[in-house]
Amino acid sequence: MLRINLPIRLIIWLCQIFLITLLSYSYAQNSQDTTPLILPTYEDTLRLESTAERSANVAFGDLNSDGNLDLVLAKGRHWPLVNQIFLGNGRGNYLENYALASKANRSYSALLADMDADGDLDIVVSNDKPDANVIYMNNGFADFTKGSSFGKAEWPTRNASVVDLNGDGLPDIVVANRGKRGNSYICINQGGGKFNADCIELSDYGSTTITPADFNGDGLMDLAVPHRDGGQGFVFLQSSSEELTFAKVPFGAPDNAVRMSQAADINEDGRMDLITIDTNRGVMIHYQAEDGSFLPGESIGTSKQKPYALATGDLNWDGKPDILVGYIEAQSEIYFSSGAGKDLAKVSFGDGLGTVYGFDIADFDKDGIPDIAAARSGAQNVLYFGKAPRLEINQDWPSFRGAGGKGLAEGFPTRTSWNADSGSGEVKGVKWKTPLPGLGHSSPTIFGNRLFVASAIAEQGEAPLMIGRGGQSTAAADSGKQSWVIFCYDKTTGIELWRRIARTGIPKASRHMKATHANTSLATDGKHLVAFFGSEGLYCYDLDGILLWKKDLGVVDVSKYGIGWGYSSSPAIYEDKIFLVCDDPNKPYAAVLQLSDGEEIWRVSRQGISERSWGTPFIHSNKGRTQVVINGWPWVMSYDLDTGDEIWKIQGGGDNPVPTPYEANGWFYISSSHGGKSPIYVVRPEANGDITPSTAESANDGVVWSVEKGGSYLSTSVVYNDLLFLGNTNGSIRCFDAITGEKLFQERLDVGAGIIASLVAANGKIYAASENGGVYVLAAERKFKLLAKNEMGEPCFATPAISEGVLYFRTTRSLIAIK
């Protein structure tokens, strides 16, 4: 069973990589929102023993300090057997199996905790009478010696929980006894893992489980003690850790017969609920009310089998606790939670043999997916390996901001917390890191197992880059010879596969101090790889780096105040066409070229339409209309991809249009800022003509909603869970209801947290990379919730890419993969 305060709880949060299924369900907060539910399979198994003995419980933990999980089986129950240790090899099997101690015991549980504070895991074994409850002390290498006993040998002990109750930093033990002497007791750790014979009486009724949790949120650990033999159970709320005094709150029916209980916030209301398996009532959820009382239990599941084992944990990495139940002669079941307290999706697994007495959950084979160990009687103990359903989900990131420019990647879990800065503490969560020469804001592009990125490498010295706010309207001082280079890496290992120099020479146009000569991201259709560096040319390769063709389009000097600020509009590919935006104020134009050979299909002047634009074009096809939307100033414009004819336009955005348009909820989301204006426009794809909201009533037919203030300057926004998130150079994050336009919050992330990279989203989280070297992770919720700030060690200007649950960051000096 999972226990609060055990190291195994931390391991659960490292479990990763479940693919998405077609099943979805409605959340209680919004019945029209559907969120796909991620469901694992458990078909691969490992039998832990060849015989079908009586086992009672199982626990995971690294016992020999080799970085691999090991496993302990508690065996016997009323009939003495020898407890077993299995040393894992990190690959889904074990190196050796041996007895914890030579003597057979009537064991019901074996819990792992550092009882003597020496840095390794000891084993706390609870035994039925007349065997004493014993702690086995670890020397750090899984060699155990018998240590202190706790409680009394005549107790009919059924279970124990390990938790620091008096706040001294040492784990204490709470003992659950059943029968005539079934009182529960608290045994206080005296230091060094030693316990006195005398313990503090807690309850005066029989129990087989005790669940520690902070039920009332006061920072003190409370204890849920269910009644096992037909009586009222109580939650003991701790009022003083110094005196260990408790107040009692009843839960469940007056005639409870509960075998096991777990605590979790099932309905995400901020209060701990109780899940129980009752001999008479089955699996029950007891929700905690606002006043701290517990509501009558709600039954879940339809199984008529009697439940015998219970565990909770986040099995599908959605941040919500799921419920694991074992039965007598029936398949085990997982109830996946939506967070709404209902609509639990059930998955059955296992052979249905024997009686499941206990569970534990951890990534035993280190594949990133949670596995389940089951202790059984009447059947072999077994370990079920969690596997991802084999569904065809596109995990390519083929252009700037991924497929469709949405900045989204679903179907895999993604990490919340990590540290990639070796100078700020222990590095964690880094799959690989490799140096990337030169300077560029080109974001990673991914197809299959290959990652592509571009960089400009100065022949002499290091190209300067201004970090922080306050950039002036002056060009960077790097007019020397440069090489424009395209790199290809193995996305799994970070090993460079090839590099190609597209051009070497003096830059034909200058750049802003915060820009680079390689701002644009590459685009691929899986066969062609297109790079466009503005004035430095257009290049098309195959994925092995063979140059197919190149084209010189002349100088494209996107400037302001008479100074070139650099080119940054990435190419967009649709079927056999490449779309380019070249908004040099002197001769702005948009063009479509043939992907196969670079031949121009059409070109349209943007004179009078756009004096400048740094945004990437967005191509959208629906109902026989394929259009290209370009963010520009003074007009945002939509063109027919086949002809170049104007479809619709909006006037009046910010005068430095950088964010890229994209589609979400069937609408186009467009924002800009600078020059006193910062609008957000949400446009219907079927719009026509001038749809500027302020011109005429008929023009508003094409606009779903708009706001005059709220748009972002450099970073493209993201829509996720029907919420619109925008990041800004002043370090603030804004959030709007993406359907109605209601502003929900605006919060400052950090001093100096300039958000220049575009936002991306996955797995219920928003990722905001900052030029201060931090990546801020927010919950995709209607209220501001900062989950983590993660150090990269280097400024982040480029937008991250996401593929198969891995986050790929391009910093000013490195490529970094976060798993």
PDB file of C-alpha atoms in Angstrom, residues 190-453:
ATOM      1  CA  GLN A 190      13.263   7.674  20.654  1.00  0.00           C
ATOM      2  CA  GLY A 191      16.065   8.273  18.163  1.00  0.00           C
ATOM      3  CA  GLY A 192      18.243   5.822  16.267  1.00  0.00           C
ATOM      4  CA  GLY A 193      15.156   3.831  15.339  1.00  0.00           C
ATOM      5  CA  LYS A 194      14.629   2.702  18.928  1.00  0.00           C
ATOM      6  CA  PHE A 195      11.231   2.436  20.589  1.00  0.00           C
ATOM      7  CA  ASN A 196      10.052   1.943  24.167  1.00  0.00           C
ATOM      8  CA  ALA A 197       7.696  -0.895  24.985  1.00  0.00           C
ATOM      9  CA  ASP A 198       5.046   1.571  26.153  1.00  0.00           C
ATOM     10  CA  CYS A 199       2.992   3.245  23.428  1.00  0.00           C
ATOM     11  CA  ILE A 200       0.202   5.810  23.528  1.00  0.00           C
ATOM     12  CA  GLU A 201      -3.321   4.507  23.121  1.00  0.00           C
ATOM     13  CA  LEU A 202      -5.177   6.169  20.237  1.00  0.00           C
ATOM     14  CA  SER A 203      -8.473   4.335  19.647  1.00  0.00           C
ATOM     15  CA  ASP A 204     -10.451   1.812  21.684  1.00  0.00           C
ATOM     16  CA  TYR A 205     -11.761  -0.301  18.804  1.00  0.00           C
ATOM     17  CA  GLY A 206     -10.346  -2.793  16.314  1.00  0.00           C
ATOM     18  CA  SER A 207      -8.809  -1.626  13.065  1.00  0.00           C
ATOM     19  CA  THR A 208      -6.715  -3.115  10.279  1.00  0.00           C
ATOM     20  CA  THR A 209      -5.561   0.142   8.731  1.00  0.00           C
ATOM     21  CA  ILE A 210      -4.593   3.643   9.841  1.00  0.00           C
ATOM     22  CA  THR A 211      -4.210   6.461   7.328  1.00  0.00           C
ATOM     23  CA  PRO A 212      -2.114   9.553   8.142  1.00  0.00           C
ATOM     24  CA  ALA A 213      -2.939  12.854   6.408  1.00  0.00           C
ATOM     25  CA  ASP A 214      -3.400  16.533   7.236  1.00  0.00           C
ATOM     26  CA  PHE A 215      -7.185  16.469   6.976  1.00  0.00           C
ATOM     27  CA  ASN A 216      -7.896  19.972   8.272  1.00  0.00           C
ATOM     28  CA  GLY A 217      -4.939  21.759   6.694  1.00  0.00           C
ATOM     29  CA  ASP A 218      -3.387  23.011   9.921  1.00  0.00           C
ATOM     30  CA  GLY A 219       0.062  21.550   9.232  1.00  0.00           C
ATOM     31  CA  LEU A 220      -0.294  18.748  11.799  1.00  0.00           C
ATOM     32  CA  MET A 221      -0.641  15.116  10.804  1.00  0.00           C
ATOM     33  CA  ASP A 222      -4.007  13.581  11.585  1.00  0.00           C
ATOM     34  CA  LEU A 223      -4.971   9.898  11.664  1.00  0.00           C
ATOM     35  CA  ALA A 224      -7.970   8.186  10.082  1.00  0.00           C
ATOM     36  CA  VAL A 225      -8.813   5.024  12.031  1.00  0.00           C
ATOM     37  CA  PRO A 226     -11.643   3.026  10.407  1.00  0.00           C
ATOM     38  CA  HIS A 227     -13.578   0.460  12.430  1.00  0.00           C
ATOM     39  CA  ARG A 228     -13.018  -3.090  11.164  1.00  0.00           C
ATOM     40  CA  ASP A 229     -15.687  -5.053  12.983  1.00  0.00           C
ATOM     41  CA  GLY A 230     -18.975  -3.212  12.618  1.00  0.00           C
ATOM     42  CA  GLY A 231     -18.649   0.121  14.398  1.00  0.00           C
ATOM     43  CA  GLN A 232     -18.088   3.838  13.960  1.00  0.00           C
ATOM     44  CA  GLY A 233     -14.742   4.981  12.539  1.00  0.00           C
ATOM     45  CA  PHE A 234     -13.120   8.290  13.365  1.00  0.00           C
ATOM     46  CA  VAL A 235     -10.585  10.744  12.032  1.00  0.00           C
ATOM     47  CA  PHE A 236      -8.344  11.816  14.914  1.00  0.00           C
ATOM     48  CA  LEU A 237      -7.446  15.470  14.343  1.00  0.00           C
ATOM     49  CA  GLN A 238      -4.185  16.389  16.036  1.00  0.00           C
ATOM     50  CA  SER A 239      -4.421  19.546  18.123  1.00  0.00           C
ATOM     51  CA  SER A 240      -0.928  19.527  19.631  1.00  0.00           C
ATOM     52  CA  SER A 241       2.204  17.762  18.392  1.00  0.00           C
ATOM     53  CA  GLU A 242       3.934  18.366  21.719  1.00  0.00           C
ATOM     54  CA  GLU A 243       1.275  16.663  23.817  1.00  0.00           C
ATOM     55  CA  LEU A 244      -0.126  14.441  21.024  1.00  0.00           C
ATOM     56  CA  THR A 245      -3.735  15.336  21.749  1.00  0.00           C
ATOM     57  CA  PHE A 246      -6.529  14.638  19.285  1.00  0.00           C
ATOM     58  CA  ALA A 247     -10.144  15.558  18.584  1.00  0.00           C
ATOM     59  CA  LYS A 248     -12.402  12.963  16.940  1.00  0.00           C
ATOM     60  CA  VAL A 249     -14.539  13.431  13.816  1.00  0.00           C
ATOM     61  CA  PRO A 250     -16.727  10.472  12.767  1.00  0.00           C
ATOM     62  CA  PHE A 251     -16.860   9.224   9.191  1.00  0.00           C
ATOM     63  CA  GLY A 252     -18.822   6.492   7.448  1.00  0.00           C
ATOM     64  CA  ALA A 253     -21.714   4.451   8.781  1.00  0.00           C
ATOM     65  CA  PRO A 254     -22.089   3.459  12.459  1.00  0.00           C
ATOM     66  CA  ASP A 255     -21.470  -0.169  11.465  1.00  0.00           C
ATOM     67  CA  ASN A 256     -18.315   0.210   9.357  1.00  0.00           C
ATOM     68  CA  ALA A 257     -16.367  -2.930   8.469  1.00  0.00           C
ATOM     69  CA  VAL A 258     -13.401  -1.320   6.716  1.00  0.00           C
ATOM     70  CA  ARG A 259     -10.356  -3.365   5.709  1.00  0.00           C
ATOM     71  CA  MET A 260      -8.241  -0.515   4.283  1.00  0.00           C
ATOM     72  CA  SER A 261      -8.418   3.246   3.772  1.00  0.00           C
ATOM     73  CA  GLN A 262      -6.529   5.899   1.824  1.00  0.00           C
ATOM     74  CA  ALA A 263      -6.606   9.712   1.860  1.00  0.00           C
ATOM     75  CA  ALA A 264      -6.735  11.839  -1.303  1.00  0.00           C
ATOM     76  CA  ASP A 265      -8.460  14.962  -2.603  1.00  0.00           C
ATOM     77  CA  ILE A 266     -10.639  13.167  -5.129  1.00  0.00           C
ATOM     78  CA  ASN A 267     -12.859  16.119  -6.098  1.00  0.00           C
ATOM     79  CA  GLU A 268     -10.067  18.741  -6.039  1.00  0.00           C
ATOM     80  CA  ASP A 269     -11.786  21.053  -3.563  1.00  0.00           C
ATOM     81  CA  GLY A 270      -8.662  21.436  -1.441  1.00  0.00           C
ATOM     82  CA  ARG A 271      -9.887  19.056   1.267  1.00  0.00           C
ATOM     83  CA  MET A 272      -8.689  15.524   1.923  1.00  0.00           C
ATOM     84  CA  ASP A 273     -11.284  12.831   1.360  1.00  0.00           C
ATOM     85  CA  LEU A 274     -11.251   9.232   2.569  1.00  0.00           C
ATOM     86  CA  ILE A 275     -11.479   6.188   0.314  1.00  0.00           C
ATOM     87  CA  THR A 276     -12.347   2.916   2.042  1.00  0.00           C
ATOM     88  CA  ILE A 277     -12.973  -0.697   1.138  1.00  0.00           C
ATOM     89  CA  ASP A 278     -15.797  -1.971   3.343  1.00  0.00           C
ATOM     90  CA  THR A 279     -16.571  -5.667   3.678  1.00  0.00           C
ATOM     91  CA  ASN A 280     -20.306  -4.946   3.407  1.00  0.00           C
ATOM     92  CA  ARG A 281     -20.409  -1.885   1.150  1.00  0.00           C
ATOM     93  CA  GLY A 282     -17.524  -2.241  -1.299  1.00  0.00           C
ATOM     94  CA  VAL A 283     -15.402   0.713  -2.405  1.00  0.00           C
ATOM     95  CA  MET A 284     -16.565   3.996  -0.874  1.00  0.00           C
ATOM     96  CA  ILE A 285     -15.509   7.647  -1.109  1.00  0.00           C
ATOM     97  CA  HIS A 286     -16.184   9.797   1.955  1.00  0.00           C
ATOM     98  CA  TYR A 287     -15.947  13.419   0.821  1.00  0.00           C
ATOM     99  CA  GLN A 288     -14.928  16.018   3.377  1.00  0.00           C
ATOM    100  CA  ALA A 289     -17.361  18.927   3.700  1.00  0.00           C
ATOM    101  CA  GLU A 290     -16.451  22.591   4.206  1.00  0.00           C
ATOM    102  CA  ASP A 291     -17.061  22.335   7.949  1.00  0.00           C
ATOM    103  CA  GLY A 292     -14.580  19.458   8.288  1.00  0.00           C
ATOM    104  CA  SER A 293     -17.203  16.743   8.635  1.00  0.00           C
ATOM    105  CA  PHE A 294     -17.401  13.802   6.255  1.00  0.00           C
ATOM    106  CA  LEU A 295     -20.358  13.199   3.964  1.00  0.00           C
ATOM    107  CA  PRO A 296     -22.005   9.769   3.746  1.00  0.00           C
ATOM    108  CA  GLY A 297     -19.906   7.436   1.621  1.00  0.00           C
ATOM    109  CA  GLU A 298     -20.532   7.208  -2.111  1.00  0.00           C
ATOM    110  CA  SER A 299     -20.065   3.808  -3.690  1.00  0.00           C
ATOM    111  CA  ILE A 300     -17.940   3.513  -6.821  1.00  0.00           C
ATOM    112  CA  GLY A 301     -17.742   0.651  -9.269  1.00  0.00           C
ATOM    113  CA  THR A 302     -20.240  -2.058 -10.070  1.00  0.00           C
ATOM    114  CA  SER A 303     -18.208  -5.124  -9.068  1.00  0.00           C
ATOM    115  CA  LYS A 304     -20.027  -7.581  -6.816  1.00  0.00           C
ATOM    116  CA  GLN A 305     -16.693  -9.011  -5.660  1.00  0.00           C
ATOM    117  CA  LYS A 306     -15.404  -8.306  -2.171  1.00  0.00           C
ATOM    118  CA  PRO A 307     -12.515  -5.766  -2.149  1.00  0.00           C
ATOM    119  CA  TYR A 308      -9.413  -6.704  -0.158  1.00  0.00           C
ATOM    120  CA  ALA A 309      -6.665  -4.272  -1.200  1.00  0.00           C
ATOM    121  CA  LEU A 310      -6.577  -0.527  -1.805  1.00  0.00           C
ATOM    122  CA  ALA A 311      -4.052   2.068  -2.967  1.00  0.00           C
ATOM    123  CA  THR A 312      -4.194   5.574  -4.420  1.00  0.00           C
ATOM    124  CA  GLY A 313      -1.794   7.464  -6.673  1.00  0.00           C
ATOM    125  CA  ASP A 314      -1.552   9.427  -9.887  1.00  0.00           C
ATOM    126  CA  LEU A 315      -1.293   6.551 -12.328  1.00  0.00           C
ATOM    127  CA  ASN A 316      -1.751   8.569 -15.527  1.00  0.00           C
ATOM    128  CA  TRP A 317       0.240  11.730 -14.714  1.00  0.00           C
ATOM    129  CA  ASP A 318      -2.687  14.150 -14.922  1.00  0.00           C
ATOM    130  CA  GLY A 319      -2.190  15.484 -11.403  1.00  0.00           C
ATOM    131  CA  LYS A 320      -5.289  13.716 -10.078  1.00  0.00           C
ATOM    132  CA  PRO A 321      -5.341  10.780  -7.640  1.00  0.00           C
ATOM    133  CA  ASP A 322      -6.567   7.483  -9.039  1.00  0.00           C
ATOM    134  CA  ILE A 323      -7.902   4.515  -7.034  1.00  0.00           C
ATOM    135  CA  LEU A 324      -6.501   0.968  -7.247  1.00  0.00           C
ATOM    136  CA  VAL A 325      -8.603  -1.918  -5.875  1.00  0.00           C
ATOM    137  CA  GLY A 326      -7.848  -5.645  -5.469  1.00  0.00           C
ATOM    138  CA  TYR A 327     -10.440  -8.394  -4.982  1.00  0.00           C
ATOM    139  CA  ILE A 328     -10.982 -12.082  -4.147  1.00  0.00           C
ATOM    140  CA  GLU A 329     -10.862 -14.229  -7.285  1.00  0.00           C
ATOM    141  CA  ALA A 330     -11.509 -11.278  -9.605  1.00  0.00           C
ATOM    142  CA  GLN A 331      -9.495  -8.897 -11.737  1.00  0.00           C
ATOM    143  CA  SER A 332      -8.026  -5.833 -10.077  1.00  0.00           C
ATOM    144  CA  GLU A 333      -9.385  -2.438 -11.065  1.00  0.00           C
ATOM    145  CA  ILE A 334      -8.126   1.122 -11.452  1.00  0.00           C
ATOM    146  CA  TYR A 335     -10.599   3.987 -11.186  1.00  0.00           C
ATOM    147  CA  PHE A 336      -9.104   6.968 -13.018  1.00  0.00           C
ATOM    148  CA  SER A 337     -10.220  10.289 -11.576  1.00  0.00           C
ATOM    149  CA  SER A 338     -11.335  13.341 -13.533  1.00  0.00           C
ATOM    150  CA  GLY A 339     -10.865  15.582 -10.513  1.00  0.00           C
ATOM    151  CA  ALA A 340     -14.599  16.220 -10.391  1.00  0.00           C
ATOM    152  CA  GLY A 341     -15.307  13.530  -7.817  1.00  0.00           C
ATOM    153  CA  LYS A 342     -17.304  11.438 -10.270  1.00  0.00           C
ATOM    154  CA  ASP A 343     -17.130   9.957 -13.768  1.00  0.00           C
ATOM    155  CA  LEU A 344     -14.345   7.611 -12.706  1.00  0.00           C
ATOM    156  CA  ALA A 345     -13.110   5.591 -15.683  1.00  0.00           C
ATOM    157  CA  LYS A 346     -12.449   1.950 -14.840  1.00  0.00           C
ATOM    158  CA  VAL A 347      -9.652  -0.248 -16.198  1.00  0.00           C
ATOM    159  CA  SER A 348      -9.484  -3.937 -15.219  1.00  0.00           C
ATOM    160  CA  PHE A 349      -6.289  -5.955 -15.301  1.00  0.00           C
ATOM    161  CA  GLY A 350      -4.715  -9.170 -14.033  1.00  0.00           C
ATOM    162  CA  ASP A 351      -5.651 -12.879 -14.116  1.00  0.00           C
ATOM    163  CA  GLY A 352      -8.212 -12.683 -11.321  1.00  0.00           C
ATOM    164  CA  LEU A 353      -6.585 -15.491  -9.307  1.00  0.00           C
ATOM    165  CA  GLY A 354      -6.254 -15.627  -5.548  1.00  0.00           C
ATOM    166  CA  THR A 355      -6.869 -12.761  -3.158  1.00  0.00           C
ATOM    167  CA  VAL A 356      -5.029  -9.456  -3.520  1.00  0.00           C
ATOM    168  CA  TYR A 357      -3.985  -8.270  -0.041  1.00  0.00           C
ATOM    169  CA  GLY A 358      -1.750  -5.307  -0.855  1.00  0.00           C
ATOM    170  CA  PHE A 359      -0.408  -3.026  -3.617  1.00  0.00           C
ATOM    171  CA  ASP A 360       2.465  -0.690  -4.220  1.00  0.00           C
ATOM    172  CA  ILE A 361       3.142   1.518  -7.246  1.00  0.00           C
ATOM    173  CA  ALA A 362       6.473   2.630  -8.733  1.00  0.00           C
ATOM    174  CA  ASP A 363       8.467   2.630 -11.966  1.00  0.00           C
ATOM    175  CA  PHE A 364      10.296  -0.635 -11.308  1.00  0.00           C
ATOM    176  CA  ASP A 365      11.642  -1.117 -14.859  1.00  0.00           C
ATOM    177  CA  LYS A 366      12.666   2.567 -15.241  1.00  0.00           C
ATOM    178  CA  ASP A 367      10.777   3.060 -18.516  1.00  0.00           C
ATOM    179  CA  GLY A 368       8.981   6.121 -17.179  1.00  0.00           C
ATOM    180  CA  ILE A 369       5.643   4.307 -16.732  1.00  0.00           C
ATOM    181  CA  PRO A 370       4.179   3.305 -13.331  1.00  0.00           C
ATOM    182  CA  ASP A 371       4.181  -0.411 -12.505  1.00  0.00           C
ATOM    183  CA  ILE A 372       2.021  -2.186  -9.921  1.00  0.00           C
ATOM    184  CA  ALA A 373       3.173  -4.865  -7.475  1.00  0.00           C
ATOM    185  CA  ALA A 374       0.450  -7.072  -5.990  1.00  0.00           C
ATOM    186  CA  ALA A 375       0.832  -9.253  -2.893  1.00  0.00           C
ATOM    187  CA  ARG A 376      -1.583 -12.182  -3.122  1.00  0.00           C
ATOM    188  CA  SER A 377      -2.709 -15.224  -1.204  1.00  0.00           C
ATOM    189  CA  GLY A 378      -3.716 -18.313  -3.107  1.00  0.00           C
ATOM    190  CA  ALA A 379      -1.873 -17.087  -6.199  1.00  0.00           C
ATOM    191  CA  GLN A 380       1.656 -16.055  -7.099  1.00  0.00           C
ATOM    192  CA  ASN A 381       2.782 -12.572  -6.204  1.00  0.00           C
ATOM    193  CA  VAL A 382       3.053 -10.583  -9.397  1.00  0.00           C
ATOM    194  CA  LEU A 383       4.352  -7.316 -10.782  1.00  0.00           C
ATOM    195  CA  TYR A 384       2.308  -5.677 -13.556  1.00  0.00           C
ATOM    196  CA  PHE A 385       4.265  -3.449 -15.945  1.00  0.00           C
ATOM    197  CA  GLY A 386       2.440  -0.335 -17.079  1.00  0.00           C
ATOM    198  CA  LYS A 387       2.600   0.185 -20.832  1.00  0.00           C
ATOM    199  CA  ALA A 388       1.395   2.921 -23.148  1.00  0.00           C
ATOM    200  CA  PRO A 389      -1.449   2.046 -25.528  1.00  0.00           C
ATOM    201  CA  ARG A 390      -0.143   1.748 -29.061  1.00  0.00           C
ATOM    202  CA  LEU A 391      -2.053   4.571 -30.674  1.00  0.00           C
ATOM    203  CA  GLU A 392      -0.923   6.587 -33.632  1.00  0.00           C
ATOM    204  CA  ILE A 393      -0.423  10.053 -32.178  1.00  0.00           C
ATOM    205  CA  ASN A 394       1.669  12.549 -34.088  1.00  0.00           C
ATOM    206  CA  GLN A 395       4.569  13.608 -31.922  1.00  0.00           C
ATOM    207  CA  ASP A 396       6.422  15.576 -34.594  1.00  0.00           C
ATOM    208  CA  TRP A 397       7.058  19.299 -34.136  1.00  0.00           C
ATOM    209  CA  PRO A 398       7.471  20.142 -37.820  1.00  0.00           C
ATOM    210  CA  SER A 399       7.749  23.926 -37.723  1.00  0.00           C
ATOM    211  CA  PHE A 400       7.710  26.959 -35.454  1.00  0.00           C
ATOM    212  CA  ARG A 401       5.353  26.186 -32.518  1.00  0.00           C
ATOM    213  CA  GLY A 402       4.641  22.685 -33.800  1.00  0.00           C
ATOM    214  CA  ALA A 403       1.770  21.410 -35.912  1.00  0.00           C
ATOM    215  CA  GLY A 404      -0.554  24.257 -36.887  1.00  0.00           C
ATOM    216  CA  GLY A 405       1.499  26.717 -34.854  1.00  0.00           C
ATOM    217  CA  LYS A 406      -0.645  25.899 -31.817  1.00  0.00           C
ATOM    218  CA  GLY A 407       2.212  25.303 -29.382  1.00  0.00           C
ATOM    219  CA  LEU A 408       0.507  22.170 -28.039  1.00  0.00           C
ATOM    220  CA  ALA A 409       1.602  18.565 -27.537  1.00  0.00           C
ATOM    221  CA  GLU A 410      -0.685  16.037 -25.869  1.00  0.00           C
ATOM    222  CA  GLY A 411      -0.667  12.302 -25.270  1.00  0.00           C
ATOM    223  CA  PHE A 412       2.404  12.137 -23.026  1.00  0.00           C
ATOM    224  CA  PRO A 413       3.189  13.460 -19.552  1.00  0.00           C
ATOM    225  CA  THR A 414       5.703  16.292 -19.305  1.00  0.00           C
ATOM    226  CA  ARG A 415       7.920  17.287 -16.420  1.00  0.00           C
ATOM    227  CA  THR A 416       7.028  20.060 -13.983  1.00  0.00           C
ATOM    228  CA  SER A 417      10.255  20.610 -12.044  1.00  0.00           C
ATOM    229  CA  TRP A 418      13.896  20.268 -13.038  1.00  0.00           C
ATOM    230  CA  ASN A 419      17.278  21.976 -12.788  1.00  0.00           C
ATOM    231  CA  ALA A 420      19.524  22.250 -15.855  1.00  0.00           C
ATOM    232  CA  ASP A 421      21.940  24.717 -14.264  1.00  0.00           C
ATOM    233  CA  SER A 422      24.930  22.843 -12.851  1.00  0.00           C
ATOM    234  CA  GLY A 423      26.037  26.032 -11.108  1.00  0.00           C
ATOM    235  CA  SER A 424      22.892  26.319  -8.985  1.00  0.00           C
ATOM    236  CA  GLY A 425      22.755  22.900  -7.366  1.00  0.00           C
ATOM    237  CA  GLU A 426      22.193  19.314  -8.356  1.00  0.00           C
ATOM    238  CA  VAL A 427      21.184  18.840 -11.988  1.00  0.00           C
ATOM    239  CA  LYS A 428      17.950  16.866 -12.270  1.00  0.00           C
ATOM    240  CA  GLY A 429      15.462  16.050 -14.982  1.00  0.00           C
ATOM    241  CA  VAL A 430      17.930  16.579 -17.844  1.00  0.00           C
ATOM    242  CA  LYS A 431      17.785  13.844 -20.467  1.00  0.00           C
ATOM    243  CA  TRP A 432      20.721  15.337 -22.379  1.00  0.00           C
ATOM    244  CA  LYS A 433      22.474  18.633 -22.934  1.00  0.00           C
ATOM    245  CA  THR A 434      24.767  19.521 -25.820  1.00  0.00           C
ATOM    246  CA  PRO A 435      26.555  22.761 -26.712  1.00  0.00           C
ATOM    247  CA  LEU A 436      25.191  24.617 -29.730  1.00  0.00           C
ATOM    248  CA  PRO A 437      27.698  26.919 -31.459  1.00  0.00           C
ATOM    249  CA  GLY A 438      26.843  30.364 -32.723  1.00  0.00           C
ATOM    250  CA  LEU A 439      23.898  32.579 -31.959  1.00  0.00           C
ATOM    251  CA  GLY A 440      20.288  32.097 -32.988  1.00  0.00           C
ATOM    252  CA  HIS A 441      16.700  32.267 -31.843  1.00  0.00           C
ATOM    253  CA  SER A 442      15.794  29.425 -34.211  1.00  0.00           C
ATOM    254  CA  SER A 443      13.531  27.039 -32.312  1.00  0.00           C
ATOM    255  CA  PRO A 444      13.935  23.260 -32.488  1.00  0.00           C
ATOM    256  CA  THR A 445      12.030  21.478 -35.248  1.00  0.00           C
ATOM    257  CA  ILE A 446      11.401  17.742 -34.848  1.00  0.00           C
ATOM    258  CA  PHE A 447      10.441  14.995 -37.261  1.00  0.00           C
ATOM    259  CA  GLY A 448      10.688  11.363 -36.259  1.00  0.00           C
ATOM    260  CA  ASN A 449      13.880  10.914 -34.281  1.00  0.00           C
ATOM    261  CA  ARG A 450      15.596  13.986 -35.727  1.00  0.00           C
ATOM    262  CA  LEU A 451      15.815  17.467 -34.302  1.00  0.00           C
ATOM    263  CA  PHE A 452      16.763  20.405 -36.553  1.00  0.00           C
ATOM    264  CA  VAL A 453      17.927  23.873 -35.592  1.00  0.00           C
TER     265      VAL A 453
END
